[in-house]
Each structure stands twice: as C-alpha cells, then as structure tokens.
Amino acid sequence: MKKRGIGISVGTHPAGLKGGGDPSQAQIRLKPDGTFDLLNGAVDIGQGCKTILRQLAADELDVPLENITHQNIDTDTGPMCTGTFASRVTFMDGNAVLAAAADLKRKIREWAAEYFECSPADVEVANNKVFVRGVPEKSLTMGEVGAMVNWGGKFLVGTGAYTPGPGQQFDPETGKMTAIASLAFGCCVAEVEVDTETGVVDVLKLVQVFEVGKAMNRLLCKGQNNGGAMMGIGFGLTENICPYYPSMDFAVHDLTDYVITTAADMPPVMVEDIVEVPHPNGPRGAKGYSEMTASLAGPAILNAIHNAIGVWVTDYPATPERILKALEAARA
C-alpha cells in the first residue's frame, strides 16, 4: 500500500564564525585600459562568489560587470580571507570588496580633482566615467583615466577589510554568545509517498523558502536552493557511510559505493523562493545562507514520512530497511 504525507521543517543559519573575529580583506586596482582587477582570498567552490564579489565591486564603482576581473589564484599572496565556509563569503568578503571599491573611488576622485583643478568633493565617479559635477566638458571615460593614471606614473589601488567584531568566547556560566554576523531563516515543506510493502519513499513535491537579507543574484540563489535540496534529499533518504555503526559491516569504501541523490531523483514538483529583509550590516543588505539549503529537506521528509505512515523514523537516512523495521515495531 502506498501512503502520502506532508511534513515541514524550519531553520536558521548564521554567517561566519560564531563569536566574531572572522576577517576578510580585498584589493582592487585600476588598469591602463580602464578595467579593474579585484583580488581577494575567497575561493569559489561552486557557490558563485566570483560573480557576487564582481557584482558588488561593479556596483560601488558604477562600471560594467564585465570590466571587473576577479583574481584569487593564490591565497598565500592575496589578501587575507578566513576561508570559504560557514556561508560567510558574501557577508565578510562582500563588505571588504565594497570598502576596497570605495577606497579606490576616493583615490580616483583625488587624482581627477588635481587633473581638473577642482575639489575632490566636486568629482563624480559614475556610469563608467569621471567628471566634474555640473561641468559637462570636464569629463573622462574610465578608459582614459586608466591610461592617464598608469602611463603617467601613478598606481591607484583600493584596499578594504571587514570583520563583524573582535573574537569572543561563550559565557562559561550561561553559554551566551552574542557575536554573530547575521542569521538567515528558512522553511521547507515536503510531500512524500511511502510504499509500506517495500519501504521505498518517493519525494513528490518540495517547497523551500529562504530569507536571505537581499538576494545579490537571483539565478545563483535558485541554483543554491535546488542544489541544497538535492543534498538534503540525499541526507534524508540515502547517504550513510556506516549503515550499521559501530559495526563496519557494509561501510562505504569509496565514492562508488556512496549513494547520493542525482538529478534523476529530484521531485517532479520543485518550488523555491526567497524573502528579502535587508540586513543593516550586510553588503547591500545581503546575508550568507547557502549551507542552510541542505539542512531543511531531510527533517521535512522525515516529518512527512511520519504523517504518511504514523510511525517515526528518527535516524538519517530513512532507508527502506529502517522504515520497514519501524512499521514492524509499531505492529508488534
């Protein structure tokens, strides 16, 4: 007999190291052709940070996205970055990039003020140009500025750094910890069909919604949401290194034995969305949230299984063997 059920899960996820003390740095330089090299230590492991950080630099400098090149080929020689983990890069490195771009813009204004013989306060950097406010004839393209600066013996580099605050420890008596850069929130609803004869679970529908502060790139968020859902389904239904721990019987020996969810296993109906509540300290209001996308599908699926067959499977993954044992125990 096949039975259907619906389950829900909610969660929250911090960006960066709990307790503060989680710095990132960035550097950006104006090149002779008027384009820019953005240098920082964040590694793109598929979450799209190379795009996001270029977006932020381009937005601050008001230049085309394609005019920003992101360089992170060597973390030893590049600006410091604590690392790509804990959903921290958008928040920490994003703020560092904004600071570096603002610093470079200030230096471009100062150079241009000397060239135009005016006050830096009267110089605008906008629309890929540098010009004196209210004086149309005093205007240079960024390409002209890049050539004149570099071939004129100058080197304009902006630097920036960000940390959410000094590091602190948990209160030894209360366990209280107040220093967190940001918290994102999410909710997942799963609809499943459970075969009570075989124990096989099919996820029919998955709905995920995340509050991300401000979505820097909607397409990347969608990819993150769907990719995280795939991982969460794997956590909930298939992934298990030692299925009979502490016994090592049938333990996974290599990745060829490890059953993960693939595109073929995704539910026929997938719905994802975001909610935007800009964070006051986030770069353009953004938060980090990506890891949470893998955390919510598993508990929602287990709750849906309970709703379908009336018994709890409380250990991941909810394999057919565990479901049949839970049904057998309920009947005993």
GROMACS .gro file of C-alpha atoms in nm, residues 8 11 16 25 58 60 63 67 102 285 294 296 299 304:
model
   14
    8ILE     CA    1   0.751   2.076   0.740
   11GLY     CA    2   1.567   2.654   1.042
   16GLY     CA    3   3.064   3.314   0.956
   25GLN     CA    4   4.029   4.165   0.301
   58ALA     CA    5   3.097   4.700  -1.021
   60GLU     CA    6   3.017   5.051  -0.598
   63VAL     CA    7   3.111   5.034  -1.404
   67ASN     CA    8   3.505   4.538  -1.652
  102ALA     CA    9   3.501   5.285  -0.214
  285GLY     CA   10   2.169   4.414   0.275
  294ALA     CA   11   2.097   2.147   0.251
  296LEU     CA   12   1.588   2.158   0.574
  299PRO     CA   13   1.374   1.681   0.853
  304ALA     CA   14   0.626   1.373   0.601
   0.00000   0.00000   0.00000
